[in-house]
PDB file of C-alpha atoms in Angstrom:
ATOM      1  CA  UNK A  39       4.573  29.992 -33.519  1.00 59.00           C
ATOM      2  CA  UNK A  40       6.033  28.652 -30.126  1.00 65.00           C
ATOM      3  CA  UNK A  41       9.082  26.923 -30.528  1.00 75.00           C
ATOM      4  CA  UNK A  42      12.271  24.937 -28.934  1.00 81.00           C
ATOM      5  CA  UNK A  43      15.698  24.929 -29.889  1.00 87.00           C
ATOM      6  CA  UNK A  44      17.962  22.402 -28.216  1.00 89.00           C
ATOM      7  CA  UNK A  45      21.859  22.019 -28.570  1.00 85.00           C
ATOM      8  CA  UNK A  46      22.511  20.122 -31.495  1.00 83.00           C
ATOM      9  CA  UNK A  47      24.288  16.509 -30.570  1.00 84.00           C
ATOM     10  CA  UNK A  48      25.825  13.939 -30.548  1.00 92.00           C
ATOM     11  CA  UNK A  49      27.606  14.644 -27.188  1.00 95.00           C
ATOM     12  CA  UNK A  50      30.709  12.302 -26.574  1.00 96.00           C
ATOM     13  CA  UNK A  51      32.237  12.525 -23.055  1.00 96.00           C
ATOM     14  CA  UNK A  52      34.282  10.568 -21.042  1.00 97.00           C
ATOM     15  CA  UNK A  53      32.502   8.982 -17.685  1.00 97.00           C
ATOM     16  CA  UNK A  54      32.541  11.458 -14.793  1.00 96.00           C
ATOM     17  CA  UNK A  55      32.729  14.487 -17.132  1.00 97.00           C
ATOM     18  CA  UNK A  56      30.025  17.616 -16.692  1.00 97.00           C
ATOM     19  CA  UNK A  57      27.479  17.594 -19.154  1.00 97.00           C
ATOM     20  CA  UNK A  58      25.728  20.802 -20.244  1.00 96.00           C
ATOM     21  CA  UNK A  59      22.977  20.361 -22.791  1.00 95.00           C
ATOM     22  CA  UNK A  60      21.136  24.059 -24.029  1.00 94.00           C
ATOM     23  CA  UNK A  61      17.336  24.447 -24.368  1.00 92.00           C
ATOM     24  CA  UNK A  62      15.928  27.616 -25.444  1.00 90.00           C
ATOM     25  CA  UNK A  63      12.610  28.209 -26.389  1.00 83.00           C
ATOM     26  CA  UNK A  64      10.385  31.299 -27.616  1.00 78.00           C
ATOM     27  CA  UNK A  65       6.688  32.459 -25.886  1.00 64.00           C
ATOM     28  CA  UNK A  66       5.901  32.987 -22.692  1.00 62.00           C
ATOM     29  CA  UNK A  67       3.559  31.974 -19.883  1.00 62.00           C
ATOM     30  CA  UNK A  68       4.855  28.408 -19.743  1.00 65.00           C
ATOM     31  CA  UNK A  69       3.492  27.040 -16.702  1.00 67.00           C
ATOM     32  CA  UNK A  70       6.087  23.937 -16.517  1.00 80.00           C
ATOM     33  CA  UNK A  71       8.944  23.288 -18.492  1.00 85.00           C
ATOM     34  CA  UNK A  72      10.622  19.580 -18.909  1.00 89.00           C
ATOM     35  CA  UNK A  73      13.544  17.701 -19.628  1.00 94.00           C
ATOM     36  CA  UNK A  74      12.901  13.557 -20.875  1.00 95.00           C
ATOM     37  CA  UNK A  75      15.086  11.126 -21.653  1.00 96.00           C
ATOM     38  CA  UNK A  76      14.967   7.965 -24.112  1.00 94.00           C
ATOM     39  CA  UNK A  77      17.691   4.867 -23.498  1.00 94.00           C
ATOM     40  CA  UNK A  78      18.248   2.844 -26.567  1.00 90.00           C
ATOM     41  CA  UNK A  79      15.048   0.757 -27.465  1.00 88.00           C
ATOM     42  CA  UNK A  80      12.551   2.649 -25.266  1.00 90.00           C
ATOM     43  CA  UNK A  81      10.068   5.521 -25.080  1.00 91.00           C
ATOM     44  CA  UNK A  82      10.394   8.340 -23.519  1.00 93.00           C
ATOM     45  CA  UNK A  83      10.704   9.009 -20.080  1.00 94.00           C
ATOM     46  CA  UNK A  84      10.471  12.290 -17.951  1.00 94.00           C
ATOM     47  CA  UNK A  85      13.497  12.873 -16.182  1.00 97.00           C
ATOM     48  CA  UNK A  86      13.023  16.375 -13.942  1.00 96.00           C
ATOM     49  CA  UNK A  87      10.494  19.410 -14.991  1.00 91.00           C
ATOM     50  CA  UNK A  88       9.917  22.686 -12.827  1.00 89.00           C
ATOM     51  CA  UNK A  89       6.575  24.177 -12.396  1.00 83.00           C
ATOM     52  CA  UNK A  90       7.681  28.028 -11.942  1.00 83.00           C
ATOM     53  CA  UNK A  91      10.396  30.747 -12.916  1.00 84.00           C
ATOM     54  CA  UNK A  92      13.617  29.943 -11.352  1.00 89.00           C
ATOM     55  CA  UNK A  93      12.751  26.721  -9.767  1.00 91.00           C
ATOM     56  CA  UNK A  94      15.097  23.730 -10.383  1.00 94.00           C
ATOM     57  CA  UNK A  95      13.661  20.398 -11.506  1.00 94.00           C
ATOM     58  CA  UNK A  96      16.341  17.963  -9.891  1.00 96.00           C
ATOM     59  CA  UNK A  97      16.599  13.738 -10.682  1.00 96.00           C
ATOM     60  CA  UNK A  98      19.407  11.024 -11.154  1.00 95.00           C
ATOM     61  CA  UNK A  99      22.243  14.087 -10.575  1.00 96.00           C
ATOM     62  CA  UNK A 100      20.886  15.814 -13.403  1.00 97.00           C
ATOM     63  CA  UNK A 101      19.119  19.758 -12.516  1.00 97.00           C
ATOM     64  CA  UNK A 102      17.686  22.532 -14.483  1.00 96.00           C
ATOM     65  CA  UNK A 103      16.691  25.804 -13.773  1.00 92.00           C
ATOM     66  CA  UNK A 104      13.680  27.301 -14.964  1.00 88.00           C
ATOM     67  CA  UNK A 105      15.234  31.332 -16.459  1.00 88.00           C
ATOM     68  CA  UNK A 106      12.405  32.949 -17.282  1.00 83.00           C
ATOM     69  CA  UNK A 107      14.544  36.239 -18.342  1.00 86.00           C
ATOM     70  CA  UNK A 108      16.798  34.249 -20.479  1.00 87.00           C
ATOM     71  CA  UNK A 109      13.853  31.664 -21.709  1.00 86.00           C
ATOM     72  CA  UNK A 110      16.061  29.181 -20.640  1.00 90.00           C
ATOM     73  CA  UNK A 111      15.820  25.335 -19.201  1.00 91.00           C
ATOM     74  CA  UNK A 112      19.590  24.006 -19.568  1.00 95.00           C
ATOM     75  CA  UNK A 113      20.316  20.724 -18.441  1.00 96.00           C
ATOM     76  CA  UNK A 114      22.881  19.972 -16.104  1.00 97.00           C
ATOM     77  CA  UNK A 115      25.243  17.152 -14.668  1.00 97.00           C
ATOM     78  CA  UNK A 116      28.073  17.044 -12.748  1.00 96.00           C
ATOM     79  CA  UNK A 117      29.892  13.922 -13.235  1.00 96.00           C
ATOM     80  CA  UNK A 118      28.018  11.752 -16.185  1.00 97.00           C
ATOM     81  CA  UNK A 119      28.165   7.923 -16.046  1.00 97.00           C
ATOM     82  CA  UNK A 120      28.464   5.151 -18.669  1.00 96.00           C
ATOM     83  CA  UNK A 121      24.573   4.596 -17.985  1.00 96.00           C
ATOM     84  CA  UNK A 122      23.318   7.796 -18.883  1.00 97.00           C
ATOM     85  CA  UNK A 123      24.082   7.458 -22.348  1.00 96.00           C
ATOM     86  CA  UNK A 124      20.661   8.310 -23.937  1.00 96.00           C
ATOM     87  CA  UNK A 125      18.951  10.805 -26.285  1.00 95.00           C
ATOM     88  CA  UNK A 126      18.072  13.848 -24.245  1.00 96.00           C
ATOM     89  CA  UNK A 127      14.832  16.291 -25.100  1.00 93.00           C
ATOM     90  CA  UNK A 128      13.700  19.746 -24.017  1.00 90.00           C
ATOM     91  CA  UNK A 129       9.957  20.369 -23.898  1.00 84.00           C
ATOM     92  CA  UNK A 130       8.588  23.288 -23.127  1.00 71.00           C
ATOM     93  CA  UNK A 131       4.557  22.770 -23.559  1.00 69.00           C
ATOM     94  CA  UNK A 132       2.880  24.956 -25.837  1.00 64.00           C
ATOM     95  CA  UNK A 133      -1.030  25.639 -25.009  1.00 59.00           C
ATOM     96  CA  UNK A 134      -3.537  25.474 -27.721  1.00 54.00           C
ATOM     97  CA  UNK A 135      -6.905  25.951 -25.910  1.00 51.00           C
ATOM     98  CA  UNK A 136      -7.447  23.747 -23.181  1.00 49.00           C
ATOM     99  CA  UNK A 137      -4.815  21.986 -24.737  1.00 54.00           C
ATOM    100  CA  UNK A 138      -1.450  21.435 -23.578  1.00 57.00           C
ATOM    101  CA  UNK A 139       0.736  19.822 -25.793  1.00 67.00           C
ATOM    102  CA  UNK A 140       4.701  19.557 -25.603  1.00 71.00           C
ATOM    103  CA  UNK A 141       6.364  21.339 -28.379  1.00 74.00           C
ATOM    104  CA  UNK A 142       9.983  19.135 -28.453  1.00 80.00           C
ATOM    105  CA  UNK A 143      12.774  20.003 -29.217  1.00 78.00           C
ATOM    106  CA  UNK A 144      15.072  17.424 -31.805  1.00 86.00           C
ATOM    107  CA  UNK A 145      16.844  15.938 -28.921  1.00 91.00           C
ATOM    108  CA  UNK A 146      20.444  15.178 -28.320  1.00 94.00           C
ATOM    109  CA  UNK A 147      22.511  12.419 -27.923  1.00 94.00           C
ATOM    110  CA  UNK A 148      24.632  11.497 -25.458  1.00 96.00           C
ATOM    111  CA  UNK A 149      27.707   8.964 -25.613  1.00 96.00           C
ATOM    112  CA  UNK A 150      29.606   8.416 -22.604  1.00 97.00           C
ATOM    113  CA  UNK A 151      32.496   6.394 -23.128  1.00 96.00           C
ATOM    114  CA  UNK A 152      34.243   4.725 -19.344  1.00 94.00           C
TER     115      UNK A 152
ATOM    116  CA  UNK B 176      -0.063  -1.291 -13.363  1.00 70.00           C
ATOM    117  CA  UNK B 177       1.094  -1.649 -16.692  1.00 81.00           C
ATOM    118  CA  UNK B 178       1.541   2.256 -17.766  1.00 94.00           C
ATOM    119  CA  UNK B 179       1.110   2.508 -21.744  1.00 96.00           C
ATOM    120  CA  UNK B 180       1.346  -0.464 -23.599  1.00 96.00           C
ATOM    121  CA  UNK B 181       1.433  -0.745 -27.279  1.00 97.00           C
ATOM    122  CA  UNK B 182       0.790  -3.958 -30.252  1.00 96.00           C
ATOM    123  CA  UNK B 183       2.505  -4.609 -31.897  1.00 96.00           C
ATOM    124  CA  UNK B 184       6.248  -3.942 -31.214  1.00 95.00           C
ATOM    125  CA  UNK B 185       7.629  -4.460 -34.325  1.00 96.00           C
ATOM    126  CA  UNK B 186       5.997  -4.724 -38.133  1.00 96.00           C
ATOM    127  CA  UNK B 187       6.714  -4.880 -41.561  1.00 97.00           C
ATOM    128  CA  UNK B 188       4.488  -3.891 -44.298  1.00 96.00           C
ATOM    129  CA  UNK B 189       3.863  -4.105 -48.257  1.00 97.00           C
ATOM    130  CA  UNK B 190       3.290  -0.341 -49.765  1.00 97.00           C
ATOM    131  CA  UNK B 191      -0.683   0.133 -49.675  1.00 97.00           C
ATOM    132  CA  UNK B 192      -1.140  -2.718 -46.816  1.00 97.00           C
ATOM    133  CA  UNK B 193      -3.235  -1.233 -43.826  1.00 96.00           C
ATOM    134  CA  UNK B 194      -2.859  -2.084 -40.435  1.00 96.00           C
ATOM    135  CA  UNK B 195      -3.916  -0.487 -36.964  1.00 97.00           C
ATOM    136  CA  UNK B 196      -1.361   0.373 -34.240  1.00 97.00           C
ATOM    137  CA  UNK B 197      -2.993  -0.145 -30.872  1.00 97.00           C
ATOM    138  CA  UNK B 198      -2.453   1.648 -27.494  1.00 97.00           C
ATOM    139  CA  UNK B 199      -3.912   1.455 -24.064  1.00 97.00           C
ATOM    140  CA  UNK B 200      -3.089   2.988 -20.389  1.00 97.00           C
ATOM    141  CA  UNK B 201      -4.533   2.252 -17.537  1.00 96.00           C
ATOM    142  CA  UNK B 202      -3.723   5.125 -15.480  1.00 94.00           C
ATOM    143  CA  UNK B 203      -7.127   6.691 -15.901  1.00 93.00           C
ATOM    144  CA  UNK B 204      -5.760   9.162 -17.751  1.00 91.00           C
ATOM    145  CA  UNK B 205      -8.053  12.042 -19.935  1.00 89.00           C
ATOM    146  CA  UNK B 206      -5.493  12.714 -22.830  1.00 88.00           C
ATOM    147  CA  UNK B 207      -3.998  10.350 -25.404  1.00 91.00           C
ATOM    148  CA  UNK B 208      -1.546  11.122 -27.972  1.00 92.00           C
ATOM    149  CA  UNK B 209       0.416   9.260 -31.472  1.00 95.00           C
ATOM    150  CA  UNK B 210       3.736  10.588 -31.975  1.00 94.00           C
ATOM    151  CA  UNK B 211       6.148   9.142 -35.080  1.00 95.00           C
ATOM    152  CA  UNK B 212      10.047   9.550 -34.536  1.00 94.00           C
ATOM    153  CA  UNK B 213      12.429   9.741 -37.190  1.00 92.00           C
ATOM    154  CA  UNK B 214      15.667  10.717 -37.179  1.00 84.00           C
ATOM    155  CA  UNK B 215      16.622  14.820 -37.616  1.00 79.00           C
ATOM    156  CA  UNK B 216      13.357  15.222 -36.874  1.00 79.00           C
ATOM    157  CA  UNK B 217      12.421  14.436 -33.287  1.00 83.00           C
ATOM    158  CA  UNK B 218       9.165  13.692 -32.267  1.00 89.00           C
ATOM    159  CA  UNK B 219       6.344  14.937 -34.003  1.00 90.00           C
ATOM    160  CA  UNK B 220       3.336  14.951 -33.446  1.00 90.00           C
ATOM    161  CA  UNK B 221       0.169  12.760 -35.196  1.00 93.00           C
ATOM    162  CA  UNK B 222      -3.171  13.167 -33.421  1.00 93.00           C
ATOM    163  CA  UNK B 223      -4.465  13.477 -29.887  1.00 90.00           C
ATOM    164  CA  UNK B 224      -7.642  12.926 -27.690  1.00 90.00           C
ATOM    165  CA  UNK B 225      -7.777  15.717 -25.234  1.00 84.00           C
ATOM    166  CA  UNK B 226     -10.536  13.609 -23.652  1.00 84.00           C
ATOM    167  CA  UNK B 227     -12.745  10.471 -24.448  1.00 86.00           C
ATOM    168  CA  UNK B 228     -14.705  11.532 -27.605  1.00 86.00           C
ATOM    169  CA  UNK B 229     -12.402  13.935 -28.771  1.00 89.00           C
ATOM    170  CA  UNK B 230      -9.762  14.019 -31.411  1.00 92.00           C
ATOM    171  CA  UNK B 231      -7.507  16.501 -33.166  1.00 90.00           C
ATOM    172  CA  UNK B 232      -4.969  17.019 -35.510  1.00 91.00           C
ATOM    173  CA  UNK B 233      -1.096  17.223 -34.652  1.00 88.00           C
ATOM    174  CA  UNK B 234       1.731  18.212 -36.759  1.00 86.00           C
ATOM    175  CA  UNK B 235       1.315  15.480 -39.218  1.00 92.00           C
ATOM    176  CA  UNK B 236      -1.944  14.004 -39.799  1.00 94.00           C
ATOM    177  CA  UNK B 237      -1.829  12.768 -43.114  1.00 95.00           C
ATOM    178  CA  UNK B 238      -2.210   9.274 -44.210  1.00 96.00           C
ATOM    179  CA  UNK B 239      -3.479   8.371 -40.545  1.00 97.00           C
ATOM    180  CA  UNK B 240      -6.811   7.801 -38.728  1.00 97.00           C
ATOM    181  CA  UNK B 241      -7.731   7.518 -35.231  1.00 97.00           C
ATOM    182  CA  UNK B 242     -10.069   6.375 -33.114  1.00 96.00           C
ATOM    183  CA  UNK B 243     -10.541   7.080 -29.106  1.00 95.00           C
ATOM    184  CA  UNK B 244     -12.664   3.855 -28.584  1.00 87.00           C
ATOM    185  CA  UNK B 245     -12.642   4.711 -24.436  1.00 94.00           C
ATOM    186  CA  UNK B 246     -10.822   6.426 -21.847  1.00 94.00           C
ATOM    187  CA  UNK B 247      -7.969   3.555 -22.056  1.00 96.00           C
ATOM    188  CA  UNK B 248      -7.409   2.986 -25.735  1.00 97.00           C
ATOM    189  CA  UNK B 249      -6.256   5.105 -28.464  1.00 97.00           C
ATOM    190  CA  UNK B 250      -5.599   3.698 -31.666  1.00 97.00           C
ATOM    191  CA  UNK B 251      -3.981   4.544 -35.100  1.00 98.00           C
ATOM    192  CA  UNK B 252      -4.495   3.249 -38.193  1.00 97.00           C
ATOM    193  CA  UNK B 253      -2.540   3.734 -41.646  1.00 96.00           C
ATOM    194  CA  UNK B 254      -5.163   2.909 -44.509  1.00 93.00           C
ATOM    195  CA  UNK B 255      -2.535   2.588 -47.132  1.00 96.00           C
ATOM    196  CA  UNK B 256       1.074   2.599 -46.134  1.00 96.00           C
ATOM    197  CA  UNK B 257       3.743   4.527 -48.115  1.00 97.00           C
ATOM    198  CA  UNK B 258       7.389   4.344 -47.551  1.00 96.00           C
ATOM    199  CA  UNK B 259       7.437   7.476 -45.866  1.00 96.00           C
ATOM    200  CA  UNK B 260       5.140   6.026 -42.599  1.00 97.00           C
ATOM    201  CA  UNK B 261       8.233   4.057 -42.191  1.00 97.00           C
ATOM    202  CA  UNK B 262       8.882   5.401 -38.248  1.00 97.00           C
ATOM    203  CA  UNK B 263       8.871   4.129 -34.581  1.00 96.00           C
ATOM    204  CA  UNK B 264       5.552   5.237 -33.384  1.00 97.00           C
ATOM    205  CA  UNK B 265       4.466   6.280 -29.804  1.00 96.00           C
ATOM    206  CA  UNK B 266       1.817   6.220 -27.954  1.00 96.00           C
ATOM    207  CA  UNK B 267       1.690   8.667 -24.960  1.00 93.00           C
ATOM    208  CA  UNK B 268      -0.961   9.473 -22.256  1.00 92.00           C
ATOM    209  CA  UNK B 269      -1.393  12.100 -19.529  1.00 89.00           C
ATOM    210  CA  UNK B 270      -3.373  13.344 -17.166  1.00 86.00           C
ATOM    211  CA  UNK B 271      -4.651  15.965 -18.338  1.00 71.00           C
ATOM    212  CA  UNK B 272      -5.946  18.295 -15.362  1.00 59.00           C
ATOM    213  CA  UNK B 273      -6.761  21.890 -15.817  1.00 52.00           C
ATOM    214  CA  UNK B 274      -3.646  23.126 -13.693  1.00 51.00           C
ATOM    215  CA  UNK B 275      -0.424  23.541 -15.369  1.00 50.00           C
ATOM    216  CA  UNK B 276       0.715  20.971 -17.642  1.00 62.00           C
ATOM    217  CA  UNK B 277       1.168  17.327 -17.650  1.00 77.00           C
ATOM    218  CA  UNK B 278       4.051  14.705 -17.803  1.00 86.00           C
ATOM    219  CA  UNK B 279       3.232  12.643 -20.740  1.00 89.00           C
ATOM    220  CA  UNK B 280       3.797   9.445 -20.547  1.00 92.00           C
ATOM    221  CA  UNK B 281       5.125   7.225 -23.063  1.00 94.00           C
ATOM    222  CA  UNK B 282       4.241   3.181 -24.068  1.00 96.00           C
ATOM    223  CA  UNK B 283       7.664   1.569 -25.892  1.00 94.00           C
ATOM    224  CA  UNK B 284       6.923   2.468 -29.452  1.00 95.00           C
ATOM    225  CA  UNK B 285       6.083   0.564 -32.536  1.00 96.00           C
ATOM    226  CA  UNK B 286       9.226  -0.063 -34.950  1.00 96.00           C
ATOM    227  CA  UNK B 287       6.945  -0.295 -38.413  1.00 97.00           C
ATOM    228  CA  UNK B 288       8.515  -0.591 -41.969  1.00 96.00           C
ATOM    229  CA  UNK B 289       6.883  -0.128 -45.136  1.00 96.00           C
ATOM    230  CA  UNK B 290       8.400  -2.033 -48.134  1.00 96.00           C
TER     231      UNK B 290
END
């Protein structure tokens, strides 16, 4: 079946660092692909998607690119902050019918020490 | 415009107990799901409504119920606890048009321990 695989954490980096987190994922024919974040003590939130091959979902300094050769939606950030210290998950949606639900991947965590 | 909310926040419960986890959006929004989060394993699945009157089976149905009582609430309920239903629990909603898929989006989960 459809699946996700996401860069296993946790990530430690020092504030103003670049962050790379991977997200892979097998099928094909997504129509969107997204990234959504989860601070300490909440649900989820979405934090960019992109709606086509090669467009780039874009939010908060963080972008990813939608590779549709490499089956690819890595998350990017230039310089990470003390605030952005969260658990981080890929979701590429997988369709069942009518259906679309997200297929996630395990998530990864994110320290950033100042 | 509340978004998802979700009762209770936190609970405790005695192995075989029963209780029923309630969500509701008010975003108008067609599709409803119940995730459980544990850790290694992400987010998985329980049920969803695709729409008001329908349900269906996620990842890990078992030992759960639901019931889509109208377009804004979507509720779970765990007949007889077991240790093992000890998760954070989420309730998530989306829009659910026929284009392309939806952001979900997600109440603040239900801490719930079984004893």
């Amino acid at each position: 079946g459809n699946s996700v695989t996401q860069m296993e954490g946790p990530v430690t980096l020092s504030e103003e660092a670049f962050l790379t987190i991977n997200c892979t994922y097998t099928a094909t024919g997504y129509p969107s692909l997204f990234w959504y974040v989860q601070y300490p003590g909440e649900g989820l939130q979405l934090l960019l998607k992109a709606t086509k091959a090669d467009d780039k979902g874009s939010n908060k300094g963080f972008e990813a690119t939608y590779r549709k050769e490499t089956t690819s939606f890595h998350l990017e950030k230039g310089s990470v902050q003390v605030s952005d210290s969260a658990v981080y998950f890929c979701a590429p949606p997988s369709r069942t019918g009518n259906n679309r639900k997200l297929i996630w991947g395990l998530g990864t965590s994110l320290a950033v020490n100042p | 415009n509340a978004g998802v909310t979700q009762t209770p926040k936190f609970q405790v419960l005695k192995t075989g107990q029963s209780m029923t986890l309630q969500c509701a959006q008010d975003m108008n929004h067609n599709s409803m799901y119940w995730y459980r989060q544990d850790p290694g394993m992400g987010l998985r699945l329980i049920y969803y409504s695709a729409s008001e009157g329908t349900t269906d089976k996620g990842e890990v149905p078992n030992g759960y119920n639901v019931s889509r009582l109208n377009k804004r609430e979507f509720s779970l309920r765990l007949e007889s606890a077991a240790p093992s239903q000890t998760s954070v629990y989420f309730c998530a909603s989306s829009p659910a048009t026929t284009k392309g898929t939806d952001t979900q989006y997600f109440g603040p989960g239900t801490r719930l321990t079984v004893l």
